[in-house]
Amino acid sequence: MVYVASTTAPVNIATLKYWGKRDKDLNLPTNSSISVTLAQEDLRTLTSAATDEGFTQDKLWLNGKEESLDSARTQQCLADLRGLRQQVEAQDPQAPKMSQWKLHIVSENNFPTAAGLASSAAGFAALVVAIAKLYQLPQDYSEISKIARKGSGSACRSLFGGYVAWEMGENLDGSDSKAVEVAPLNHWPNMKAAILVVSDMKKDTPSTSGMQLTVKTSDLFQERIKNVVPQRFEEMKQAIRNKDFPTFADLTMKDSNSFHATCLDSYPPIFYMNDTSRKIIRLVHSINAFYNETIVAYTYDAGPNAVLYYLEENESKLFAFIYKLFDKVSGWETKYTEAELNDFLKEFDQSVSPKLDFELDDEIYRGVSRVILTRAGPGPQDTTECLIDENTGLPK
Amino acid sequence: MVYVASTTAPVNIATLKYWGKRDKDLNLPTNSSISVTLAQEDLRTLTSAATDEGFTQDKLWLNGKEESLDSARTQQCLADLRGLRQQVEAQDPQAPKMSQWKLHIVSENNFPTAAGLASSAAGFAALVVAIAKLYQLPQDYSEISKIARKGSGSACRSLFGGYVAWEMGENLDGSDSKAVEVAPLNHWPNMKAAILVVSDMKKDTPSTSGMQLTVKTSDLFQERIKNVVPQRFEEMKQAIRNKDFPTFADLTMKDSNSFHATCLDSYPPIFYMNDTSRKIIRLVHSINAFYNETIVAYTYDAGPNAVLYYLEENESKLFAFIYKLFDKVSGWETKYTEAELNDFLKEFDQSVSPKLDFELDDEIYRGVSRVILTRAGPGPQDTTECLIDENTGLPK
């Protein structure tokens, strides 16, 4: 009998950045981090896991293609999950001996990899949660997040919805380095995100090797992890609890800049942002200055894409600018009718244009290939979708 | 009788950056800095100063155009120089009472302002030295450098040739914040510089306001000035004394990156480098990796231009790459015949191309408008050229 379980898991985008490992094998970070979980109708991984006494080897199919499960990180996740399943089996002699059986895993993203969005967080979160469900593990998601962390550090934050902290922990074995909820989605549900996917020909330095270079060579990095981030971590949690967007936004922007500053201070220096990224940063500061209120924050991961966080009630203020500037770019049509989009242009013409005190760069859209409009969302979700045929144990 | 004195003064490009003032009025820096003085046949200011009992007001002509002398910084320089002249007059009753007379100053650069090279260092150095000569001041150039410093911080370093340190000092009145020679030009005369003038449409944040923003807002800046720069200052002086180019180059590149990192960590962030600047950084690291030896260093001031330092004996190794990549850009013809330039291409074809293990960006030259080829040079020079008509006291 083939046992099957499925889950979805979300993408998360850090507002306080994870950069630097104190233990590479266990993915233990040099600082705590915070993220917002994004809605899964826009960005999610769906993973089904199956096991059966008759399976002959562990197998993975990713976006329709069979992939290797050989990486040490994946192997570590599977071993940890089997270890927890053994405890279940020890407690309940009736429980099938799944810990001894091979696994089939099938996984699909609902967004193109070409978008340049790190899919590893959602991917490892979904993998670990699907198997935890399959194994009927009793552990809570903070516990499970430690296993996801070993797959990909930031994956641990995708175990929760809303506002999530990854507490760096102190223990050498990583037993206290886990994700916790700062606030649930319904505490501050009106957080939205617009992702400006920035075109870049040059391949980034992979984040794992980039982090190691920064830890090893940046003279400013120790100050960041010892003093700057610990204070910001407390301040940002408080801003989220207070639903204080201006403070949350300032901290988010400062921390993105601080992270990229330590990349630039690495040797040789690492650059993830390009001229378009920088123009968007200037634009965001100009928009906030225009309204004399912080209504939007940027943050950049290890790549040139801008993630803009804003509150739903400020959307027309923000889109008056960014729809005006990026209307030639695709993505808007997924969420708005032509009439609604025209309202943003009207807002620009009537409310912004007459008072505009800085020059807009009409060419800025050329560096952007796509807009992804989304919002804060919940954690991993049960689903009736299943990617595995329960008779054959193979991808449907 | 019109008294006249003339001097030339050089440009200097810091290898350990001055960024941050602890006293804005006195131009007292938050850290010591080091620079290389560049040759004046390529980049210099020529200034003539005249005084006469009959002059009715202080006047300045800059590159053929009358300009205001009203700025507080310029006024401070003139007041200090007149104060020292009063001491001369007090000692020698025969000395004409020039301290009471008005000044005419005429100044010309031999390079276009359009090159985007900060001309204020050479400009204030020449202004102060010309007047010091006119006034026959007995003070040495370290003393005089304190006056130039009040005009423009980095100007104090243009009072010496070769390798120059600006010691930040500790005194509140700036009396120990002055330039000193680390090593004279003839100690390490084979240092050359190639300046790649990078096109940029966006106007930079002026350096004075940029510095103040960094001091006020960057969380990483204190680490830079308290720990990183003081250690680097000693190491770089030693590298110069040892004529140890690889160490000098590594420190130069790291310090440029560290300075720009604190700009990025300012809030709102300041960006001086653009995509072309970043490509040149990558190119320099690739060239050094190719030769498995550090033969070239980049450094960036408050703008996108790359200054590349290298030793004369490595010129053909370096130019095999950079003439190949930037041969469409003007500037090479000022120093080399067509046959010599063809030799660089041959060097590329014969020695580099067969072993090249990274991709060259054929389009990189598009971001560069001009190449300035120069070398380390001496300090302010006497000159027989005079820009003032000794009969009229007006510009020739």
PDB file of N, CA, C and O in Angstrom, chain B residues 16-18 20 22 26-35 140-143 145-147 149-150 153-160 163-183 229-230 233-234 237 241:
ATOM      1  N   LEU B  16      43.913  55.317   0.724  1.00  0.00           N
ATOM      2  CA  LEU B  16      43.179  55.078   1.980  1.00  0.00           C
ATOM      3  C   LEU B  16      42.260  56.292   2.103  1.00  0.00           C
ATOM      4  O   LEU B  16      42.738  57.426   2.180  1.00  0.00           O
ATOM      5  N   LYS B  17      40.963  56.063   2.111  1.00  0.00           N
ATOM      6  CA  LYS B  17      40.030  57.149   1.828  1.00  0.00           C
ATOM      7  C   LYS B  17      39.711  58.039   3.014  1.00  0.00           C
ATOM      8  O   LYS B  17      39.515  57.551   4.137  1.00  0.00           O
ATOM      9  N   TYR B  18      39.606  59.310   2.716  1.00  0.00           N
ATOM     10  CA  TYR B  18      39.057  60.314   3.634  1.00  0.00           C
ATOM     11  C   TYR B  18      37.546  60.327   3.445  1.00  0.00           C
ATOM     12  O   TYR B  18      37.064  60.639   2.370  1.00  0.00           O
ATOM     13  N   GLY B  20      34.337  61.393   6.085  1.00  0.00           N
ATOM     14  CA  GLY B  20      33.807  61.711   7.405  1.00  0.00           C
ATOM     15  C   GLY B  20      34.575  62.864   8.028  1.00  0.00           C
ATOM     16  O   GLY B  20      35.800  62.851   8.064  1.00  0.00           O
ATOM     17  N   ARG B  22      35.061  65.205  11.512  1.00  0.00           N
ATOM     18  CA  ARG B  22      34.701  65.352  12.921  1.00  0.00           C
ATOM     19  C   ARG B  22      34.460  66.823  13.243  1.00  0.00           C
ATOM     20  O   ARG B  22      33.858  67.157  14.266  1.00  0.00           O
ATOM     21  N   LEU B  26      36.361  73.239  10.273  1.00  0.00           N
ATOM     22  CA  LEU B  26      37.818  73.135  10.153  1.00  0.00           C
ATOM     23  C   LEU B  26      38.248  72.002   9.224  1.00  0.00           C
ATOM     24  O   LEU B  26      39.440  71.787   9.029  1.00  0.00           O
ATOM     25  N   ASN B  27      37.283  71.288   8.641  1.00  0.00           N
ATOM     26  CA  ASN B  27      37.609  70.119   7.814  1.00  0.00           C
ATOM     27  C   ASN B  27      38.528  69.145   8.551  1.00  0.00           C
ATOM     28  O   ASN B  27      39.572  68.741   8.025  1.00  0.00           O
ATOM     29  N   LEU B  28      38.139  68.801   9.745  1.00  0.00           N
ATOM     30  CA  LEU B  28      38.913  67.802  10.492  1.00  0.00           C
ATOM     31  C   LEU B  28      38.285  66.439  10.247  1.00  0.00           C
ATOM     32  O   LEU B  28      37.077  66.273  10.400  1.00  0.00           O
ATOM     33  N   PRO B  29      39.098  65.465   9.848  1.00  0.00           N
ATOM     34  CA  PRO B  29      38.552  64.168   9.423  1.00  0.00           C
ATOM     35  C   PRO B  29      38.351  63.208  10.585  1.00  0.00           C
ATOM     36  O   PRO B  29      38.944  63.368  11.649  1.00  0.00           O
ATOM     37  N   THR B  30      37.524  62.198  10.351  1.00  0.00           N
ATOM     38  CA  THR B  30      37.307  61.147  11.342  1.00  0.00           C
ATOM     39  C   THR B  30      38.360  60.043  11.223  1.00  0.00           C
ATOM     40  O   THR B  30      38.376  59.134  12.043  1.00  0.00           O
ATOM     41  N   ASN B  31      39.168  60.082  10.155  1.00  0.00           N
ATOM     42  CA  ASN B  31      40.255  59.106  10.055  1.00  0.00           C
ATOM     43  C   ASN B  31      41.404  59.668   9.228  1.00  0.00           C
ATOM     44  O   ASN B  31      41.227  60.580   8.426  1.00  0.00           O
ATOM     45  N   SER B  32      42.583  59.134   9.463  1.00  0.00           N
ATOM     46  CA  SER B  32      43.745  59.483   8.655  1.00  0.00           C
ATOM     47  C   SER B  32      43.597  58.875   7.263  1.00  0.00           C
ATOM     48  O   SER B  32      42.846  57.913   7.080  1.00  0.00           O
ATOM     49  N   SER B  33      44.302  59.428   6.290  1.00  0.00           N
ATOM     50  CA  SER B  33      44.195  58.925   4.921  1.00  0.00           C
ATOM     51  C   SER B  33      45.565  58.971   4.248  1.00  0.00           C
ATOM     52  O   SER B  33      46.498  59.583   4.768  1.00  0.00           O
ATOM     53  N   ILE B  34      45.649  58.285   3.117  1.00  0.00           N
ATOM     54  CA  ILE B  34      46.904  58.207   2.360  1.00  0.00           C
ATOM     55  C   ILE B  34      46.570  58.389   0.887  1.00  0.00           C
ATOM     56  O   ILE B  34      45.517  57.929   0.433  1.00  0.00           O
ATOM     57  N   SER B  35      47.476  59.069   0.167  1.00  0.00           N
ATOM     58  CA  SER B  35      47.240  59.236  -1.262  1.00  0.00           C
ATOM     59  C   SER B  35      48.541  59.158  -2.036  1.00  0.00           C
ATOM     60  O   SER B  35      49.629  59.252  -1.479  1.00  0.00           O
ATOM     61  N   ASP B 140      56.856  75.538   6.821  1.00  0.00           N
ATOM     62  CA  ASP B 140      57.045  74.413   5.896  1.00  0.00           C
ATOM     63  C   ASP B 140      55.679  73.956   5.356  1.00  0.00           C
ATOM     64  O   ASP B 140      54.631  74.422   5.797  1.00  0.00           O
ATOM     65  N   TYR B 141      55.762  73.033   4.389  1.00  0.00           N
ATOM     66  CA  TYR B 141      54.530  72.648   3.691  1.00  0.00           C
ATOM     67  C   TYR B 141      53.548  71.875   4.579  1.00  0.00           C
ATOM     68  O   TYR B 141      52.339  71.892   4.328  1.00  0.00           O
ATOM     69  N   SER B 142      54.023  71.184   5.611  1.00  0.00           N
ATOM     70  CA  SER B 142      53.083  70.531   6.523  1.00  0.00           C
ATOM     71  C   SER B 142      52.238  71.598   7.240  1.00  0.00           C
ATOM     72  O   SER B 142      51.020  71.437   7.402  1.00  0.00           O
ATOM     73  N   GLU B 143      52.888  72.675   7.642  1.00  0.00           N
ATOM     74  CA  GLU B 143      52.193  73.792   8.283  1.00  0.00           C
ATOM     75  C   GLU B 143      51.179  74.402   7.319  1.00  0.00           C
ATOM     76  O   GLU B 143      50.011  74.619   7.661  1.00  0.00           O
ATOM     77  N   SER B 145      49.907  73.032   4.797  1.00  0.00           N
ATOM     78  CA  SER B 145      48.863  72.067   4.409  1.00  0.00           C
ATOM     79  C   SER B 145      47.622  72.204   5.292  1.00  0.00           C
ATOM     80  O   SER B 145      46.508  71.878   4.878  1.00  0.00           O
ATOM     81  N   LYS B 146      47.816  72.691   6.519  1.00  0.00           N
ATOM     82  CA  LYS B 146      46.652  72.867   7.412  1.00  0.00           C
ATOM     83  C   LYS B 146      45.711  73.941   6.885  1.00  0.00           C
ATOM     84  O   LYS B 146      44.498  73.878   7.120  1.00  0.00           O
ATOM     85  N   ILE B 147      46.301  74.929   6.201  1.00  0.00           N
ATOM     86  CA  ILE B 147      45.445  75.978   5.619  1.00  0.00           C
ATOM     87  C   ILE B 147      44.706  75.428   4.394  1.00  0.00           C
ATOM     88  O   ILE B 147      43.503  75.621   4.238  1.00  0.00           O
ATOM     89  N   ARG B 149      43.909  72.423   3.936  1.00  0.00           N
ATOM     90  CA  ARG B 149      42.913  71.496   4.484  1.00  0.00           C
ATOM     91  C   ARG B 149      41.598  72.205   4.772  1.00  0.00           C
ATOM     92  O   ARG B 149      40.510  71.663   4.553  1.00  0.00           O
ATOM     93  N   LYS B 150      41.693  73.456   5.275  1.00  0.00           N
ATOM     94  CA  LYS B 150      40.452  74.184   5.577  1.00  0.00           C
ATOM     95  C   LYS B 150      39.678  74.539   4.318  1.00  0.00           C
ATOM     96  O   LYS B 150      38.461  74.721   4.359  1.00  0.00           O
ATOM     97  N   GLY B 153      39.402  69.383   2.361  1.00  0.00           N
ATOM     98  CA  GLY B 153      40.160  68.429   3.176  1.00  0.00           C
ATOM     99  C   GLY B 153      41.313  67.795   2.421  1.00  0.00           C
ATOM    100  O   GLY B 153      42.486  67.917   2.805  1.00  0.00           O
ATOM    101  N   SER B 154      40.999  67.143   1.305  1.00  0.00           N
ATOM    102  CA  SER B 154      42.028  66.377   0.611  1.00  0.00           C
ATOM    103  C   SER B 154      43.076  67.268  -0.042  1.00  0.00           C
ATOM    104  O   SER B 154      44.116  66.772  -0.477  1.00  0.00           O
ATOM    105  N   ALA B 155      42.850  68.574  -0.115  1.00  0.00           N
ATOM    106  CA  ALA B 155      43.836  69.484  -0.700  1.00  0.00           C
ATOM    107  C   ALA B 155      45.140  69.453   0.074  1.00  0.00           C
ATOM    108  O   ALA B 155      46.217  69.662  -0.491  1.00  0.00           O
ATOM    109  N   CYS B 156      45.065  69.193   1.380  1.00  0.00           N
ATOM    110  CA  CYS B 156      46.300  69.198   2.171  1.00  0.00           C
ATOM    111  C   CYS B 156      47.286  68.172   1.652  1.00  0.00           C
ATOM    112  O   CYS B 156      48.496  68.377   1.725  1.00  0.00           O
ATOM    113  N   ARG B 157      46.764  67.060   1.079  1.00  0.00           N
ATOM    114  CA  ARG B 157      47.677  66.016   0.590  1.00  0.00           C
ATOM    115  C   ARG B 157      48.374  66.421  -0.700  1.00  0.00           C
ATOM    116  O   ARG B 157      49.374  65.815  -1.084  1.00  0.00           O
ATOM    117  N   SER B 158      47.842  67.452  -1.409  1.00  0.00           N
ATOM    118  CA  SER B 158      48.473  67.901  -2.648  1.00  0.00           C
ATOM    119  C   SER B 158      49.671  68.817  -2.397  1.00  0.00           C
ATOM    120  O   SER B 158      50.260  69.343  -3.327  1.00  0.00           O
ATOM    121  N   LEU B 159      50.042  69.023  -1.135  1.00  0.00           N
ATOM    122  CA  LEU B 159      51.209  69.860  -0.824  1.00  0.00           C
ATOM    123  C   LEU B 159      52.511  69.083  -0.958  1.00  0.00           C
ATOM    124  O   LEU B 159      53.591  69.666  -0.896  1.00  0.00           O
ATOM    125  N   PHE B 160      52.394  67.747  -1.089  1.00  0.00           N
ATOM    126  CA  PHE B 160      53.591  66.911  -1.211  1.00  0.00           C
ATOM    127  C   PHE B 160      53.496  66.042  -2.461  1.00  0.00           C
ATOM    128  O   PHE B 160      52.398  65.726  -2.927  1.00  0.00           O
ATOM    129  N   TYR B 163      54.150  59.896  -2.019  1.00  0.00           N
ATOM    130  CA  TYR B 163      53.220  59.148  -1.163  1.00  0.00           C
ATOM    131  C   TYR B 163      52.967  59.969   0.099  1.00  0.00           C
ATOM    132  O   TYR B 163      53.904  60.284   0.831  1.00  0.00           O
ATOM    133  N   VAL B 164      51.731  60.305   0.327  1.00  0.00           N
ATOM    134  CA  VAL B 164      51.417  61.328   1.320  1.00  0.00           C
ATOM    135  C   VAL B 164      50.375  60.816   2.308  1.00  0.00           C
ATOM    136  O   VAL B 164      49.395  60.182   1.912  1.00  0.00           O
ATOM    137  N   ALA B 165      50.593  61.102   3.578  1.00  0.00           N
ATOM    138  CA  ALA B 165      49.578  60.798   4.589  1.00  0.00           C
ATOM    139  C   ALA B 165      48.975  62.096   5.106  1.00  0.00           C
ATOM    140  O   ALA B 165      49.676  63.106   5.261  1.00  0.00           O
ATOM    141  N   TRP B 166      47.710  62.080   5.339  1.00  0.00           N
ATOM    142  CA  TRP B 166      47.037  63.150   6.090  1.00  0.00           C
ATOM    143  C   TRP B 166      46.767  62.570   7.472  1.00  0.00           C
ATOM    144  O   TRP B 166      45.914  61.690   7.611  1.00  0.00           O
ATOM    145  N   GLU B 167      47.543  63.036   8.436  1.00  0.00           N
ATOM    146  CA  GLU B 167      47.355  62.576   9.815  1.00  0.00           C
ATOM    147  C   GLU B 167      46.154  63.297  10.407  1.00  0.00           C
ATOM    148  O   GLU B 167      46.123  64.531  10.430  1.00  0.00           O
ATOM    149  N   MET B 168      45.173  62.520  10.852  1.00  0.00           N
ATOM    150  CA  MET B 168      43.915  63.137  11.280  1.00  0.00           C
ATOM    151  C   MET B 168      44.098  64.101  12.456  1.00  0.00           C
ATOM    152  O   MET B 168      43.406  65.101  12.545  1.00  0.00           O
ATOM    153  N   GLY B 169      45.060  63.800  13.343  1.00  0.00           N
ATOM    154  CA  GLY B 169      45.274  64.645  14.521  1.00  0.00           C
ATOM    155  C   GLY B 169      44.211  64.422  15.573  1.00  0.00           C
ATOM    156  O   GLY B 169      43.227  63.691  15.355  1.00  0.00           O
ATOM    157  N   GLU B 170      44.435  65.039  16.707  1.00  0.00           N
ATOM    158  CA  GLU B 170      43.502  64.877  17.829  1.00  0.00           C
ATOM    159  C   GLU B 170      42.977  66.211  18.335  1.00  0.00           C
ATOM    160  O   GLU B 170      41.928  66.272  18.972  1.00  0.00           O
ATOM    161  N   ASN B 171      43.742  67.265  18.122  1.00  0.00           N
ATOM    162  CA  ASN B 171      43.389  68.559  18.718  1.00  0.00           C
ATOM    163  C   ASN B 171      42.097  69.125  18.142  1.00  0.00           C
ATOM    164  O   ASN B 171      41.807  68.971  16.953  1.00  0.00           O
ATOM    165  N   LEU B 172      41.346  69.774  19.004  1.00  0.00           N
ATOM    166  CA  LEU B 172      40.068  70.357  18.588  1.00  0.00           C
ATOM    167  C   LEU B 172      40.257  71.479  17.587  1.00  0.00           C
ATOM    168  O   LEU B 172      39.383  71.732  16.761  1.00  0.00           O
ATOM    169  N   ASP B 173      41.404  72.195  17.687  1.00  0.00           N
ATOM    170  CA  ASP B 173      41.615  73.326  16.783  1.00  0.00           C
ATOM    171  C   ASP B 173      42.268  72.900  15.465  1.00  0.00           C
ATOM    172  O   ASP B 173      42.552  73.737  14.614  1.00  0.00           O
ATOM    173  N   GLY B 174      42.519  71.604  15.292  1.00  0.00           N
ATOM    174  CA  GLY B 174      43.070  71.119  14.031  1.00  0.00           C
ATOM    175  C   GLY B 174      44.561  71.359  13.871  1.00  0.00           C
ATOM    176  O   GLY B 174      45.117  71.102  12.796  1.00  0.00           O
ATOM    177  N   SER B 175      45.220  71.793  14.925  1.00  0.00           N
ATOM    178  CA  SER B 175      46.628  72.179  14.783  1.00  0.00           C
ATOM    179  C   SER B 175      47.548  70.987  14.501  1.00  0.00           C
ATOM    180  O   SER B 175      48.692  71.181  14.099  1.00  0.00           O
ATOM    181  N   ASP B 176      47.051  69.761  14.707  1.00  0.00           N
ATOM    182  CA  ASP B 176      47.869  68.592  14.368  1.00  0.00           C
ATOM    183  C   ASP B 176      47.245  67.747  13.255  1.00  0.00           C
ATOM    184  O   ASP B 176      47.611  66.598  13.056  1.00  0.00           O
ATOM    185  N   SER B 177      46.321  68.338  12.496  1.00  0.00           N
ATOM    186  CA  SER B 177      45.695  67.625  11.378  1.00  0.00           C
ATOM    187  C   SER B 177      46.315  68.137  10.086  1.00  0.00           C
ATOM    188  O   SER B 177      45.893  69.162   9.539  1.00  0.00           O
ATOM    189  N   LYS B 178      47.327  67.412   9.590  1.00  0.00           N
ATOM    190  CA  LYS B 178      48.152  67.958   8.507  1.00  0.00           C
ATOM    191  C   LYS B 178      48.715  66.847   7.630  1.00  0.00           C
ATOM    192  O   LYS B 178      48.716  65.668   8.010  1.00  0.00           O
ATOM    193  N   ALA B 179      49.204  67.251   6.472  1.00  0.00           N
ATOM    194  CA  ALA B 179      49.818  66.295   5.554  1.00  0.00           C
ATOM    195  C   ALA B 179      51.292  66.108   5.877  1.00  0.00           C
ATOM    196  O   ALA B 179      51.969  67.068   6.265  1.00  0.00           O
ATOM    197  N   VAL B 180      51.760  64.885   5.728  1.00  0.00           N
ATOM    198  CA  VAL B 180      53.183  64.579   5.866  1.00  0.00           C
ATOM    199  C   VAL B 180      53.576  63.610   4.748  1.00  0.00           C
ATOM    200  O   VAL B 180      52.726  62.901   4.203  1.00  0.00           O
ATOM    201  N   GLU B 181      54.847  63.620   4.430  1.00  0.00           N
ATOM    202  CA  GLU B 181      55.331  62.716   3.395  1.00  0.00           C
ATOM    203  C   GLU B 181      55.496  61.320   3.983  1.00  0.00           C
ATOM    204  O   GLU B 181      56.131  61.160   5.022  1.00  0.00           O
ATOM    205  N   VAL B 182      54.923  60.304   3.335  1.00  0.00           N
ATOM    206  CA  VAL B 182      55.195  58.922   3.738  1.00  0.00           C
ATOM    207  C   VAL B 182      56.491  58.475   3.068  1.00  0.00           C
ATOM    208  O   VAL B 182      57.364  57.867   3.693  1.00  0.00           O
ATOM    209  N   ALA B 183      56.601  58.763   1.785  1.00  0.00           N
ATOM    210  CA  ALA B 183      57.825  58.472   1.033  1.00  0.00           C
ATOM    211  C   ALA B 183      57.856  59.429  -0.154  1.00  0.00           C
ATOM    212  O   ALA B 183      56.812  59.721  -0.744  1.00  0.00           O
ATOM    213  N   VAL B 229      40.326  51.408   9.609  1.00  0.00           N
ATOM    214  CA  VAL B 229      41.270  52.339   8.974  1.00  0.00           C
ATOM    215  C   VAL B 229      42.564  52.506   9.776  1.00  0.00           C
ATOM    216  O   VAL B 229      43.652  52.502   9.181  1.00  0.00           O
ATOM    217  N   PRO B 230      42.498  52.655  11.105  1.00  0.00           N
ATOM    218  CA  PRO B 230      43.764  52.841  11.832  1.00  0.00           C
ATOM    219  C   PRO B 230      44.778  51.725  11.563  1.00  0.00           C
ATOM    220  O   PRO B 230      45.960  51.987  11.358  1.00  0.00           O
ATOM    221  N   PHE B 233      46.029  52.040   7.952  1.00  0.00           N
ATOM    222  CA  PHE B 233      46.904  53.210   7.803  1.00  0.00           C
ATOM    223  C   PHE B 233      48.357  52.800   8.057  1.00  0.00           C
ATOM    224  O   PHE B 233      49.259  53.117   7.270  1.00  0.00           O
ATOM    225  N   GLU B 234      48.572  52.070   9.127  1.00  0.00           N
ATOM    226  CA  GLU B 234      49.939  51.628   9.438  1.00  0.00           C
ATOM    227  C   GLU B 234      50.434  50.623   8.402  1.00  0.00           C
ATOM    228  O   GLU B 234      51.579  50.687   7.947  1.00  0.00           O
ATOM    229  N   LYS B 237      51.314  52.425   5.056  1.00  0.00           N
ATOM    230  CA  LYS B 237      52.583  53.160   5.121  1.00  0.00           C
ATOM    231  C   LYS B 237      53.748  52.180   5.011  1.00  0.00           C
ATOM    232  O   LYS B 237      54.723  52.432   4.296  1.00  0.00           O
ATOM    233  N   ARG B 241      56.688  51.951   2.202  1.00  0.00           N
ATOM    234  CA  ARG B 241      58.121  51.968   2.563  1.00  0.00           C
ATOM    235  C   ARG B 241      58.837  50.740   2.013  1.00  0.00           C
ATOM    236  O   ARG B 241      59.972  50.822   1.580  1.00  0.00           O
TER     237      ARG B 241
END
